[in-house]
Amino acid sequence: AQKVTQAQTEISVVEKEDVTLDCVYETRDTTYYLFWYKQPPSGELVFLIRRNSFDEQNEISGRYSWNFQKSTSSFNFTITASQVVDSAVYFCALSAYSGNTPLVFGKGTRLSVIA
Amino acid sequence: DAGVIQSPRHEVTEMGQEVTLRCKPISGHDYLFWYRQTMMRGLELLIYFNNNVPIDDSGMPEDRFSAKMPNASFSTLKIQPSEPRDSAVYFCASSLAPAETYEQYFGPGTRLTVT
């Protein structure tokens, strides 16, 4: 069975601080996808990134970066120089690589960035 | 493209009433997913379709829930009779193969409140 654990329920940081959101996953599949979604207070789910299990290169997009480590089954998300607009709930998710299969979500981490 | 469209955005109903949630996937997408988000259980899959055929409905909580996809551009999720514990946000998502570009596009969600 697949499982995603986001151990941090809530995180609060002061604006301009860096913050890392942890994600640990379990799967018996040898290939799979990992995702991060953002859910702002307005409630929609915003896609941030998809990562294939065979691509362990870290990725950076502006202030966002992702660290994928297959050896520890982790896919952590770092926001550099956080801003108030980053306040949201962030979800890590996992799916099979066969494509078009359901996402298994973690419980989410609520990030509050204080001005 | 208009994205995934869900209606209504908000629904308030009394216990025992029938509730119908609607979803229009992105044109050309052949997979459609229904998820439910609650505080206790987080985001969980209810059912998903491929080419209008239900593939996995193991997440449907009980017989009070039913989902249909009569054509490629429309799906419904029906709850009859509704109960207060059905109060949640219901998301519809759609996707399209191939796996290399796999992404699920989420609708804005329907917030259901059963009193």
mmCIF file of C-alpha atoms in Angstrom:
data_model
loop_
_atom_site.group_PDB
_atom_site.id
_atom_site.type_symbol
_atom_site.label_atom_id
_atom_site.label_comp_id
_atom_site.label_asym_id
_atom_site.label_seq_id
_atom_site.Cartn_x
_atom_site.Cartn_y
_atom_site.Cartn_z
ATOM 1 C CA ALA A 1 0.000 0.000 0.000
ATOM 2 C CA GLN A 2 1.097 3.551 -0.625
ATOM 3 C CA LYS A 3 1.413 6.072 2.174
ATOM 4 C CA VAL A 4 2.602 9.660 2.507
ATOM 5 C CA THR A 5 3.564 11.147 5.847
ATOM 6 C CA GLN A 6 3.912 14.836 6.519
ATOM 7 C CA ALA A 7 4.936 14.903 10.141
ATOM 8 C CA GLN A 8 4.737 18.675 10.502
ATOM 9 C CA THR A 9 1.122 19.634 11.041
ATOM 10 C CA GLU A 10 1.726 23.359 11.387
ATOM 11 C CA ILE A 11 4.748 25.590 10.926
ATOM 12 C CA SER A 12 5.013 29.274 11.682
ATOM 13 C CA VAL A 13 7.885 31.419 10.443
ATOM 14 C CA VAL A 14 8.698 35.085 10.230
ATOM 15 C CA GLU A 15 8.830 36.616 6.775
ATOM 16 C CA LYS A 16 12.175 36.182 4.964
ATOM 17 C CA GLU A 17 13.040 33.057 6.913
ATOM 18 C CA ASP A 18 13.727 29.827 5.030
ATOM 19 C CA VAL A 19 11.424 26.901 5.772
ATOM 20 C CA THR A 20 11.516 23.222 4.857
ATOM 21 C CA LEU A 21 8.438 21.045 4.664
ATOM 22 C CA ASP A 22 9.102 17.356 5.132
ATOM 23 C CA CYS A 23 7.550 14.503 3.181
ATOM 24 C CA VAL A 24 8.235 10.799 3.655
ATOM 25 C CA TYR A 25 6.545 8.195 1.511
ATOM 26 C CA GLU A 26 6.061 4.440 1.363
ATOM 27 C CA THR A 27 5.472 2.403 -1.762
ATOM 28 C CA ARG A 28 6.287 -1.028 -3.105
ATOM 29 C CA ASP A 29 6.455 0.286 -6.646
ATOM 30 C CA THR A 30 9.882 0.626 -8.193
ATOM 31 C CA THR A 31 8.768 3.593 -10.262
ATOM 32 C CA TYR A 32 6.329 6.243 -9.153
ATOM 33 C CA TYR A 33 5.538 9.938 -9.187
ATOM 34 C CA LEU A 34 5.791 12.427 -6.345
ATOM 35 C CA PHE A 35 3.945 15.732 -6.228
ATOM 36 C CA TRP A 36 3.571 18.868 -4.177
ATOM 37 C CA TYR A 37 0.364 20.909 -4.162
ATOM 38 C CA LYS A 38 -0.416 24.207 -2.474
ATOM 39 C CA GLN A 39 -3.835 25.005 -1.014
ATOM 40 C CA PRO A 40 -4.137 28.718 -0.244
ATOM 41 C CA PRO A 41 -6.890 30.066 2.016
ATOM 42 C CA SER A 42 -9.158 30.369 -1.024
ATOM 43 C CA GLY A 43 -9.276 26.566 -1.101
ATOM 44 C CA GLU A 44 -8.176 25.529 -4.568
ATOM 45 C CA LEU A 45 -5.383 23.013 -5.107
ATOM 46 C CA VAL A 46 -2.434 24.471 -6.980
ATOM 47 C CA PHE A 47 0.042 22.119 -8.632
ATOM 48 C CA LEU A 48 3.662 22.926 -7.777
ATOM 49 C CA ILE A 49 5.825 20.069 -9.000
ATOM 50 C CA ARG A 50 5.878 16.488 -10.254
ATOM 51 C CA ARG A 51 8.950 14.291 -9.889
ATOM 52 C CA ASN A 52 9.655 10.877 -11.449
ATOM 53 C CA SER A 53 11.199 8.332 -9.105
ATOM 54 C CA PHE A 54 14.126 7.716 -11.450
ATOM 55 C CA ASP A 55 15.109 11.374 -11.543
ATOM 56 C CA GLU A 56 16.798 12.255 -8.271
ATOM 57 C CA GLN A 57 18.108 15.628 -9.344
ATOM 58 C CA ASN A 58 17.094 18.397 -7.040
ATOM 59 C CA GLU A 59 14.977 21.094 -8.603
ATOM 60 C CA ILE A 60 14.822 24.820 -8.043
ATOM 61 C CA SER A 61 12.113 27.160 -9.207
ATOM 62 C CA GLY A 62 12.554 30.689 -7.978
ATOM 63 C CA ARG A 63 12.306 30.638 -4.193
ATOM 64 C CA TYR A 64 11.120 27.021 -4.223
ATOM 65 C CA SER A 65 13.389 23.987 -4.195
ATOM 66 C CA TRP A 66 12.815 20.294 -3.813
ATOM 67 C CA ASN A 67 15.151 17.636 -2.443
ATOM 68 C CA PHE A 68 14.322 14.085 -3.533
ATOM 69 C CA GLN A 69 16.224 11.298 -1.786
ATOM 70 C CA LYS A 70 15.172 7.836 -2.794
ATOM 71 C CA SER A 71 17.449 6.238 -0.188
ATOM 72 C CA THR A 72 15.412 7.792 2.611
ATOM 73 C CA SER A 73 12.077 7.884 0.735
ATOM 74 C CA SER A 74 11.847 11.603 1.227
ATOM 75 C CA PHE A 75 10.773 14.481 -0.983
ATOM 76 C CA ASN A 76 11.263 17.672 0.986
ATOM 77 C CA PHE A 77 10.218 21.155 -0.081
ATOM 78 C CA THR A 78 12.087 24.313 0.862
ATOM 79 C CA ILE A 79 10.876 27.875 0.521
ATOM 80 C CA THR A 80 13.672 30.426 0.633
ATOM 81 C CA ALA A 81 13.029 33.924 1.940
ATOM 82 C CA SER A 82 9.413 33.145 2.768
ATOM 83 C CA GLN A 83 6.690 35.694 2.096
ATOM 84 C CA VAL A 84 3.241 36.206 3.575
ATOM 85 C CA VAL A 85 1.728 34.998 0.286
ATOM 86 C CA ASP A 86 3.330 31.607 0.920
ATOM 87 C CA SER A 87 0.905 31.043 3.800
ATOM 88 C CA ALA A 88 -1.094 27.979 2.814
ATOM 89 C CA VAL A 89 -1.492 24.273 3.386
ATOM 90 C CA TYR A 90 1.021 22.246 1.406
ATOM 91 C CA PHE A 91 0.351 18.662 0.385
ATOM 92 C CA CYS A 92 2.793 16.022 -0.717
ATOM 93 C CA ALA A 93 1.332 13.222 -2.850
ATOM 94 C CA LEU A 94 2.348 9.942 -4.480
ATOM 95 C CA SER A 95 1.038 7.996 -7.445
ATOM 96 C CA ALA A 96 1.957 4.946 -9.443
ATOM 97 C CA TYR A 97 4.037 5.536 -12.552
ATOM 98 C CA SER A 98 1.598 3.701 -14.753
ATOM 99 C CA GLY A 99 -0.006 7.054 -15.200
ATOM 100 C CA ASN A 100 -3.413 8.460 -14.573
ATOM 101 C CA THR A 101 -3.760 6.719 -11.258
ATOM 102 C CA PRO A 102 -5.146 8.291 -8.099
ATOM 103 C CA LEU A 103 -2.978 10.460 -5.915
ATOM 104 C CA VAL A 104 -2.320 9.414 -2.335
ATOM 105 C CA PHE A 105 -1.984 12.567 -0.283
ATOM 106 C CA GLY A 106 -0.276 13.318 2.980
ATOM 107 C CA LYS A 107 -2.292 15.113 5.644
ATOM 108 C CA GLY A 108 -0.690 18.427 4.725
ATOM 109 C CA THR A 109 1.423 21.017 6.509
ATOM 110 C CA ARG A 110 -0.114 24.379 7.332
ATOM 111 C CA LEU A 111 2.477 27.111 6.843
ATOM 112 C CA SER A 112 1.926 30.521 8.356
ATOM 113 C CA VAL A 113 4.317 33.288 7.373
ATOM 114 C CA ILE A 114 4.143 36.244 9.714
ATOM 115 C CA ALA A 115 5.057 39.719 8.561
ATOM 116 C CA ASP B 1 -9.140 26.181 -21.581
ATOM 117 C CA ALA B 2 -11.628 26.765 -18.773
ATOM 118 C CA GLY B 3 -10.131 24.114 -16.548
ATOM 119 C CA VAL B 4 -12.131 21.653 -14.505
ATOM 120 C CA ILE B 5 -15.523 23.087 -13.650
ATOM 121 C CA GLN B 6 -17.475 22.086 -10.579
ATOM 122 C CA SER B 7 -20.925 23.123 -9.488
ATOM 123 C CA PRO B 8 -22.243 24.224 -7.172
ATOM 124 C CA ARG B 9 -19.332 25.848 -5.356
ATOM 125 C CA HIS B 10 -21.209 25.790 -2.084
ATOM 126 C CA GLU B 11 -24.112 23.616 -1.020
ATOM 127 C CA VAL B 12 -25.972 23.712 2.252
ATOM 128 C CA THR B 13 -28.619 21.082 2.794
ATOM 129 C CA GLU B 14 -30.510 19.386 5.556
ATOM 130 C CA MET B 15 -29.876 15.883 6.715
ATOM 131 C CA GLY B 16 -31.821 13.369 4.669
ATOM 132 C CA GLN B 17 -31.877 15.414 1.496
ATOM 133 C CA GLU B 18 -30.393 14.287 -1.787
ATOM 134 C CA VAL B 19 -27.292 16.169 -2.940
ATOM 135 C CA THR B 20 -25.840 16.133 -6.452
ATOM 136 C CA LEU B 21 -22.401 17.504 -7.211
ATOM 137 C CA ARG B 22 -21.368 18.105 -10.795
ATOM 138 C CA CYS B 23 -18.091 18.120 -12.651
ATOM 139 C CA LYS B 24 -17.008 18.987 -16.165
ATOM 140 C CA PRO B 25 -13.479 17.766 -16.903
ATOM 141 C CA ILE B 26 -11.031 19.465 -19.214
ATOM 142 C CA SER B 27 -11.940 18.706 -22.796
ATOM 143 C CA GLY B 28 -10.051 15.695 -24.120
ATOM 144 C CA HIS B 29 -9.079 14.335 -20.724
ATOM 145 C CA ASP B 30 -9.987 10.696 -20.381
ATOM 146 C CA TYR B 31 -9.535 10.234 -16.635
ATOM 147 C CA LEU B 32 -11.755 11.761 -13.989
ATOM 148 C CA PHE B 33 -11.266 11.564 -10.226
ATOM 149 C CA TRP B 34 -13.475 12.472 -7.277
ATOM 150 C CA TYR B 35 -11.718 13.294 -3.990
ATOM 151 C CA ARG B 36 -13.093 14.357 -0.629
ATOM 152 C CA GLN B 37 -11.305 16.589 1.870
ATOM 153 C CA THR B 38 -12.147 16.553 5.555
ATOM 154 C CA MET B 39 -10.267 17.741 8.607
ATOM 155 C CA MET B 40 -10.111 14.242 10.050
ATOM 156 C CA ARG B 41 -9.159 12.226 6.988
ATOM 157 C CA GLY B 42 -7.507 14.775 4.738
ATOM 158 C CA LEU B 43 -7.751 14.320 0.957
ATOM 159 C CA GLU B 44 -8.913 10.882 -0.084
ATOM 160 C CA LEU B 45 -10.011 9.306 -3.337
ATOM 161 C CA LEU B 46 -13.654 8.358 -3.667
ATOM 162 C CA ILE B 47 -13.800 7.001 -7.226
ATOM 163 C CA TYR B 48 -12.192 7.417 -10.613
ATOM 164 C CA PHE B 49 -13.211 6.838 -14.213
ATOM 165 C CA ASN B 50 -11.388 6.091 -17.434
ATOM 166 C CA ASN B 51 -13.242 6.766 -20.659
ATOM 167 C CA ASN B 52 -16.454 7.123 -18.643
ATOM 168 C CA VAL B 53 -16.053 3.689 -17.014
ATOM 169 C CA PRO B 54 -15.558 3.447 -13.232
ATOM 170 C CA ILE B 55 -12.170 1.888 -12.512
ATOM 171 C CA ASP B 56 -11.983 1.961 -8.729
ATOM 172 C CA ASP B 57 -14.817 2.879 -6.393
ATOM 173 C CA SER B 58 -13.326 1.365 -3.259
ATOM 174 C CA GLY B 59 -13.124 4.794 -1.669
ATOM 175 C CA MET B 60 -16.869 5.409 -1.830
ATOM 176 C CA PRO B 61 -17.858 5.387 1.842
ATOM 177 C CA GLU B 62 -21.171 3.573 1.598
ATOM 178 C CA ASP B 63 -24.190 2.905 -0.542
ATOM 179 C CA ARG B 64 -25.491 6.390 0.040
ATOM 180 C CA PHE B 65 -22.825 7.592 -2.387
ATOM 181 C CA SER B 66 -23.012 7.021 -6.122
ATOM 182 C CA ALA B 67 -21.133 8.459 -9.079
ATOM 183 C CA LYS B 68 -21.804 8.433 -12.774
ATOM 184 C CA MET B 69 -20.119 9.617 -15.915
ATOM 185 C CA PRO B 70 -22.700 9.473 -18.703
ATOM 186 C CA ASN B 71 -20.359 11.086 -21.223
ATOM 187 C CA ALA B 72 -16.821 12.383 -21.557
ATOM 188 C CA SER B 73 -17.733 15.898 -20.484
ATOM 189 C CA PHE B 74 -19.858 15.360 -17.403
ATOM 190 C CA SER B 75 -19.823 13.499 -14.113
ATOM 191 C CA THR B 76 -22.028 13.551 -11.040
ATOM 192 C CA LEU B 77 -21.520 12.517 -7.450
ATOM 193 C CA LYS B 78 -24.762 11.916 -5.612
ATOM 194 C CA ILE B 79 -25.379 11.475 -1.903
ATOM 195 C CA GLN B 80 -28.770 10.137 -0.891
ATOM 196 C CA PRO B 81 -29.686 10.552 1.899
ATOM 197 C CA SER B 82 -27.115 13.054 3.115
ATOM 198 C CA GLU B 83 -25.808 13.064 6.690
ATOM 199 C CA PRO B 84 -23.900 15.698 8.692
ATOM 200 C CA ARG B 85 -20.723 13.602 8.496
ATOM 201 C CA ASP B 86 -20.768 14.061 4.717
ATOM 202 C CA SER B 87 -19.869 17.713 5.224
ATOM 203 C CA ALA B 88 -16.601 18.215 3.373
ATOM 204 C CA VAL B 89 -15.026 19.758 0.303
ATOM 205 C CA TYR B 90 -15.419 17.561 -2.755
ATOM 206 C CA PHE B 91 -12.857 17.957 -5.512
ATOM 207 C CA CYS B 92 -13.047 16.717 -9.057
ATOM 208 C CA ALA B 93 -9.860 16.295 -11.090
ATOM 209 C CA SER B 94 -9.087 15.196 -14.625
ATOM 210 C CA SER B 95 -5.980 13.993 -16.411
ATOM 211 C CA LEU B 96 -4.688 12.770 -19.717
ATOM 212 C CA ALA B 97 -2.052 10.231 -20.642
ATOM 213 C CA PRO B 98 0.826 9.866 -21.390
ATOM 214 C CA ALA B 99 2.516 9.190 -18.103
ATOM 215 C CA GLU B 100 5.541 11.349 -18.887
ATOM 216 C CA THR B 101 3.481 14.484 -18.557
ATOM 217 C CA TYR B 102 1.141 13.214 -15.899
ATOM 218 C CA GLU B 103 -0.662 15.866 -13.958
ATOM 219 C CA GLN B 104 -4.066 15.929 -12.361
ATOM 220 C CA TYR B 105 -5.922 19.186 -12.836
ATOM 221 C CA PHE B 106 -8.211 19.975 -9.955
ATOM 222 C CA GLY B 107 -11.461 21.868 -9.980
ATOM 223 C CA PRO B 108 -12.179 24.562 -7.386
ATOM 224 C CA GLY B 109 -14.117 22.152 -5.200
ATOM 225 C CA THR B 110 -17.643 22.052 -3.825
ATOM 226 C CA ARG B 111 -18.009 22.839 -0.141
ATOM 227 C CA LEU B 112 -20.893 20.748 1.192
ATOM 228 C CA THR B 113 -22.497 21.445 4.528
ATOM 229 C CA VAL B 114 -25.164 19.079 5.816
ATOM 230 C CA THR B 115 -27.086 20.365 8.833
#
